[in-house]
Short mmCIF file of C-alpha atoms and ligand atoms in Angstrom, two decimals:
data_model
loop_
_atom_site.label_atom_id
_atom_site.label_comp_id
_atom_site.label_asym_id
_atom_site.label_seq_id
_atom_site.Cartn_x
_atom_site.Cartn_y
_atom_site.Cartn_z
CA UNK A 5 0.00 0.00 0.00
CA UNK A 6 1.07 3.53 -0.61
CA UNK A 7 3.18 4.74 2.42
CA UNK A 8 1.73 6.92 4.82
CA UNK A 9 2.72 10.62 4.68
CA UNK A 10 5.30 10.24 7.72
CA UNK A 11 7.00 7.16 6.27
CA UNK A 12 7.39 8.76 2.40
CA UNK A 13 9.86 11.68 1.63
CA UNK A 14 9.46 12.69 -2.29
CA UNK A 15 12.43 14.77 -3.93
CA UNK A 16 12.41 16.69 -7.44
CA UNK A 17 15.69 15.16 -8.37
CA UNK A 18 18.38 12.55 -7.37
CA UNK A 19 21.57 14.83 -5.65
CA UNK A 20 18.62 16.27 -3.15
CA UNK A 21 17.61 12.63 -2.28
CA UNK A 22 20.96 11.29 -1.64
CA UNK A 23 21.78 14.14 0.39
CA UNK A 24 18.92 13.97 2.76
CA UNK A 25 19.17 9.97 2.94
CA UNK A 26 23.06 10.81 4.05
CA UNK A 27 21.67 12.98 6.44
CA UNK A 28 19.25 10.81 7.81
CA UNK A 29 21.82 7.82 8.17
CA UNK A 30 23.95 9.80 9.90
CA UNK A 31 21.43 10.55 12.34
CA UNK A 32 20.70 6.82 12.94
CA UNK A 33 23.91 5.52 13.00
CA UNK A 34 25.05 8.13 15.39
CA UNK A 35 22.16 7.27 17.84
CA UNK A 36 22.75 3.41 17.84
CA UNK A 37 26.48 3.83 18.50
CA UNK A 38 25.00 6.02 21.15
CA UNK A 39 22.27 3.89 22.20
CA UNK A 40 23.84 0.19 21.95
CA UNK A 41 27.77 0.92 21.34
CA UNK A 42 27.83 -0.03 17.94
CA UNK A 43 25.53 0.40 14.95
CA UNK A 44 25.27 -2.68 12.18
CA UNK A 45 24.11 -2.00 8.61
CA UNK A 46 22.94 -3.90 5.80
CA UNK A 47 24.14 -2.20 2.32
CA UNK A 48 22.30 -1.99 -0.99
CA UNK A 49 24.08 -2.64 -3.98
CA UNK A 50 23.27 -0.84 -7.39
CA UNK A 51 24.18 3.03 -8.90
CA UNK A 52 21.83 4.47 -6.59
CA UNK A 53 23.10 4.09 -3.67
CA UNK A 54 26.52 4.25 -4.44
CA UNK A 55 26.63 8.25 -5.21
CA UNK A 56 25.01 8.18 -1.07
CA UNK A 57 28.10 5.78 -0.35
CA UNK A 58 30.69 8.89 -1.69
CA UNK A 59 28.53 11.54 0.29
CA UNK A 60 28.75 9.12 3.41
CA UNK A 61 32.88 9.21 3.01
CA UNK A 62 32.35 13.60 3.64
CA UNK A 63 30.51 12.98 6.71
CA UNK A 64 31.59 12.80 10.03
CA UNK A 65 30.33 9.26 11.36
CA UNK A 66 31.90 7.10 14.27
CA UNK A 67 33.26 4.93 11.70
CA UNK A 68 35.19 2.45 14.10
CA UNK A 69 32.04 1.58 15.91
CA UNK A 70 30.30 0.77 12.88
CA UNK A 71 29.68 -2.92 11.25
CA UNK A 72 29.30 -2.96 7.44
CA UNK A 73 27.45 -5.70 5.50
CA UNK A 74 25.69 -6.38 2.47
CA UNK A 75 22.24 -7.24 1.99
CA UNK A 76 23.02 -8.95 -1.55
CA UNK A 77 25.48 -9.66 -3.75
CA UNK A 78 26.60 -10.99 -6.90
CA UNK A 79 28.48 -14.23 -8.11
CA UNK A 80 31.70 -12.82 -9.10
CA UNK A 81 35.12 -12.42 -7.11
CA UNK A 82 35.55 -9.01 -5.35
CA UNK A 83 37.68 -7.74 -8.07
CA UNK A 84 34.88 -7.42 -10.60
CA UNK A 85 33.17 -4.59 -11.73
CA UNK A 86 30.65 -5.92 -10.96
CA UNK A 87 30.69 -6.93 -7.80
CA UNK A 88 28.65 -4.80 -4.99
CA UNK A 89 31.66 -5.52 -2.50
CA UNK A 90 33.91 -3.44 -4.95
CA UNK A 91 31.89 -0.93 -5.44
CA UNK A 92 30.98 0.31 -2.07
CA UNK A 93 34.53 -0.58 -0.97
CA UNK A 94 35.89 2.23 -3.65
CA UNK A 95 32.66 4.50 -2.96
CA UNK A 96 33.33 4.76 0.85
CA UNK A 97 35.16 2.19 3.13
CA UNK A 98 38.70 2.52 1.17
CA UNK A 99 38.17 6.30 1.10
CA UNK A 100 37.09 6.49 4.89
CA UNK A 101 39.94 3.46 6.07
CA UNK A 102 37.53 1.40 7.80
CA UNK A 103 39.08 -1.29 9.47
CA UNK A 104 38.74 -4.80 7.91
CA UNK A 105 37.62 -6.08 10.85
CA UNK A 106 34.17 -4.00 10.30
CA UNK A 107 34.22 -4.73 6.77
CA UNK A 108 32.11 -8.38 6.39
CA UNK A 109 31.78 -8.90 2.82
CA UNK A 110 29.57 -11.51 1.16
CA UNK A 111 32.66 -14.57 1.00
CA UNK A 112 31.99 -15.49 -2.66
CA UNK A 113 32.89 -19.10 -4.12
CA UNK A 114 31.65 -18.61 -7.51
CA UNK A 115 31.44 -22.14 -8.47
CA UNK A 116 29.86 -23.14 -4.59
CA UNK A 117 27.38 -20.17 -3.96
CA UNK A 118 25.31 -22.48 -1.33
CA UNK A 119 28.32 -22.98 0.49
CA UNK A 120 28.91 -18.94 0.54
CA UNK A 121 25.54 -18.52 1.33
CA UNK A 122 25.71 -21.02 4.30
CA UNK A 123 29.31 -19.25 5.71
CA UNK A 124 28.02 -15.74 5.19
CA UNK A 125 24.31 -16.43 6.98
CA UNK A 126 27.13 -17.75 9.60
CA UNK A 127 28.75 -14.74 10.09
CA UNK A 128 25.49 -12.63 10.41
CA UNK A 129 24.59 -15.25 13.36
CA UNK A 130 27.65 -14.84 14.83
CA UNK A 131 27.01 -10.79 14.34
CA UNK A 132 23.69 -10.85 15.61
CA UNK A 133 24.15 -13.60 18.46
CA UNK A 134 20.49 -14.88 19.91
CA UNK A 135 18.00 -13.08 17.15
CA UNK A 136 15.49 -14.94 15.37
CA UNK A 137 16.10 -12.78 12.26
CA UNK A 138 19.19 -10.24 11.99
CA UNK A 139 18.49 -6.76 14.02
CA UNK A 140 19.83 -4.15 12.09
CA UNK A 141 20.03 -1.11 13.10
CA UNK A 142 19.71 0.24 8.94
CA UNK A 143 18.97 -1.99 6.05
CA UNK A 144 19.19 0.23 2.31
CA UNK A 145 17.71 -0.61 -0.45
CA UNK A 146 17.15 -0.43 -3.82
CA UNK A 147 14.29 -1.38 -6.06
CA UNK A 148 14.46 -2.62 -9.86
CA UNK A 149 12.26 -1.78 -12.49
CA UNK A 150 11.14 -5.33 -12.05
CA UNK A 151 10.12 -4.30 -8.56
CA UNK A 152 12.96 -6.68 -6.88
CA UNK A 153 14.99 -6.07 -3.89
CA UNK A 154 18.21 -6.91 -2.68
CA UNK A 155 18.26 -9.96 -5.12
CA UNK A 156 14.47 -10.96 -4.30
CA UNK A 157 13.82 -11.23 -7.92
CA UNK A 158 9.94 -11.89 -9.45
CA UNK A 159 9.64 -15.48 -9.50
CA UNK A 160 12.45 -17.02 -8.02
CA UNK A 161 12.94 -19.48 -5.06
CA UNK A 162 14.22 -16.40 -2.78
CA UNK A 163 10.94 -15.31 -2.35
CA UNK A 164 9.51 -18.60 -0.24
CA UNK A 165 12.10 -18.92 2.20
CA UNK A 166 11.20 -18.16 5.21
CA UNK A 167 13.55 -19.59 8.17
CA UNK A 168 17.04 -18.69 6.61
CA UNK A 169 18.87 -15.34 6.82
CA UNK A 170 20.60 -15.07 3.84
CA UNK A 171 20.43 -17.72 0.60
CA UNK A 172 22.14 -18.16 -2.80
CA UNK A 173 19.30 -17.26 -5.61
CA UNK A 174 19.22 -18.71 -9.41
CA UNK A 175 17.96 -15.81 -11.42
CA UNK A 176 16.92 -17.04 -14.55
CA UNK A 177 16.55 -14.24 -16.47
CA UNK A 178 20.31 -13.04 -15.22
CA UNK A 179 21.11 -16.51 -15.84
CA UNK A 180 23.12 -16.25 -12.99
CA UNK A 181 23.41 -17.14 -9.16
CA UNK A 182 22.58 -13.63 -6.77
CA UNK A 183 23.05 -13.56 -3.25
CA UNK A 184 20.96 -12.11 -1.30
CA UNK A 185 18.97 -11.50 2.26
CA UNK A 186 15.62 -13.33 2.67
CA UNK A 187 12.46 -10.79 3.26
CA UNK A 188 12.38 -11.81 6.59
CA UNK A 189 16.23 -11.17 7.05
CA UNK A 190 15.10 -7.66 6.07
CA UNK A 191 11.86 -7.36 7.77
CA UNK A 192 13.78 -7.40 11.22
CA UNK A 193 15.89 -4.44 11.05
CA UNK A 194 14.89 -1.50 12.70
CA UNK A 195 14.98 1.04 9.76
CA UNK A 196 14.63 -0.41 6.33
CA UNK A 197 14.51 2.37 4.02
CA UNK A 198 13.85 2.12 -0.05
CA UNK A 199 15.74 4.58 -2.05
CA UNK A 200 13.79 4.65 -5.90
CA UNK A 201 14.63 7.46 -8.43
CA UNK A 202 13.67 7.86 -12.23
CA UNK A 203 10.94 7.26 -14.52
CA UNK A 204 11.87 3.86 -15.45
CA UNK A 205 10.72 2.20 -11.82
CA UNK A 206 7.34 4.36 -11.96
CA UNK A 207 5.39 0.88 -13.19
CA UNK A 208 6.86 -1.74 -10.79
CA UNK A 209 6.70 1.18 -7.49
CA UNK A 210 2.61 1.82 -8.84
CA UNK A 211 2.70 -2.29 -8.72
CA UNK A 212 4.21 -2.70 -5.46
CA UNK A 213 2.38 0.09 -3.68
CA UNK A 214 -1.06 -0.17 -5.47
CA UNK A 215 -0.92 -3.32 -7.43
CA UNK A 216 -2.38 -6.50 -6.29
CA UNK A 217 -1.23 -8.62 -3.75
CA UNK A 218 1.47 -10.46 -5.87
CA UNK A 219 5.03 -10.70 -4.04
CA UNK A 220 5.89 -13.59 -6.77
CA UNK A 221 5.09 -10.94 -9.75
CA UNK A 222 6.53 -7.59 -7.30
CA UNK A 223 8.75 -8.96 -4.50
CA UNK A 224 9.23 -5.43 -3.25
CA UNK A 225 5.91 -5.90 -1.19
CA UNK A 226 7.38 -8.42 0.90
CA UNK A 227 9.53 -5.65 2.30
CA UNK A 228 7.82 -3.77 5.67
CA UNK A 229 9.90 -0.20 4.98
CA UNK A 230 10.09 2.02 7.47
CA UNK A 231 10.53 5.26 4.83
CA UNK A 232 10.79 5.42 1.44
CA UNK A 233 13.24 8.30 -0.37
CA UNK A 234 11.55 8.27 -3.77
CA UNK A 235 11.83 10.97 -6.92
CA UNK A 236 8.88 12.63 -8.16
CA UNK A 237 9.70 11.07 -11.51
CA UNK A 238 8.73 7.75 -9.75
CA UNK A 239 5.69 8.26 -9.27
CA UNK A 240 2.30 8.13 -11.02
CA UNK A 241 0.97 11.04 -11.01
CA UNK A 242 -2.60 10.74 -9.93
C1 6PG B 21 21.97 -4.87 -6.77
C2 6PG B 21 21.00 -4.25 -5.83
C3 6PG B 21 19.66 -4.22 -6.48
C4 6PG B 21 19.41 -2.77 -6.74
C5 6PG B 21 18.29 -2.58 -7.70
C6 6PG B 21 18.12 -1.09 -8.02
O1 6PG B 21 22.79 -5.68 -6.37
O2 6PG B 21 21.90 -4.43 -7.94
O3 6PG B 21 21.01 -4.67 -4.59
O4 6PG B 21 18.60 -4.75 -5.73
O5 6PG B 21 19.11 -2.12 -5.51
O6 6PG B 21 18.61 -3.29 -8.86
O7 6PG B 21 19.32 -0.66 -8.57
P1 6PG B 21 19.51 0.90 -8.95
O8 6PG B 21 19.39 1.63 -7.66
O9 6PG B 21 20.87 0.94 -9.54
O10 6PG B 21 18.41 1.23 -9.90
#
């Protein structure tokens, strides 16, 4: 369903959405380092976020007492373009210095993604000791013009799970293996904020937020956000 007022901020262009998303992450990362001592996010991967990721590396954040992770990623070794560890590694934690041992990348074995799955859904347990589904303190993400998220793509096996944290995904239409956090592994956190810009996702958001209930056809609505940072250009006008 459409978001309610308080939970949807709408921006006439990209640069003033990714600076007010920078601003609000700073604002909740800074009061869970306060709060619990450390603060543990869950990263998107794709271009929009990654411009947010370079205005992140200006800010001043408690960077040591923060826990970086990903919330999908993609089967290829960490050196590839186009891998989502790369990417936000270049966009922010190589530029900030974060130390490696806050840096939990996705472990990728190309040819054995069910084993990486297993070891990474290992290290979230071991990061989020005694939950029933990961507590993050921030989970981003993006939304395709196919109305996935993370790499809960329409019609894939992804979609069903619901006991595991984090799962290896065959995307046919990729045909490749994603990785990815199960709706559930997202549903727990306690901010889990959609970032959607440009004309090209108006359809699948229309879908998602006034389309039937079809989480096989829009896996977007399995996702309970907590805000939504979304470009006028998104969305239908009524
Ligand atoms: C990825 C992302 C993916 C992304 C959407 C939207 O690995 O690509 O996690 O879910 O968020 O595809 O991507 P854009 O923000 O680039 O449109």
């Amino acid at each position: 369903m459409i978001p309610s007022e308080q939970d949807l901020a709408t921006f006439a262009d990209v640069d003033s959405l990714q600076q007010a998303v920078a601003d609000a992450f700073c604002q909740v990362v800074i009061q869970a380092v306060k709060q619990r001592g450390t603060a543990k996010v869950s990263l998107s991967g794709g271009s929009t976020p990654k411009r947010l990721y370079q205005l992140l590396a200006d800010r001043d954040l408690p960077w040591q007492a923060i826990h970086w992770f990903w919330g999908d990623e993609r089967n290829v070794i960490p050196s590839d373009p186009e891998s989502n560890q790369r990417m936000v590694r270049e966009a922010l934690l190589d530029r900030v210095g974060v130390d490696e041992s806050k840096i939990h990348a996705v472990p990728v074995l190309v040819d054995a993604p069910q084993e990486a799955a297993q070891q990474y859904e290992q290290v979230l347990r071991d990061h989020f000791p005694g939950d029933e589904f990961p507590r993050w303190d921030l989970a981003l993400l993006g939304m395709g013009d196919d109305a996935h998220t993370a790499s809960l793509f329409p019609e894939t096996r992804a979609l069903q799970e619901r006991s595991r944290w984090f799962v290896e995904n065959w995307v046919e239409k990729l045909n490749a293996f994603r990785y990815t956090l199960t709706a559930p592994a997202i549903n727990s956190a306690r901010h889990a904020w959609f970032l959607v810009t440009g004309s090209a996702k108006r359809d699948a958001l229309k879908q998602v937020w006034q389309g039937p209930n079809q989480p096989e056809r829009y896996p977007s609505q399995l996702i309970h956000a907590t805000r939504w940072y979304v470009t006028e250009d998104a969305i239908v006008q009524a």
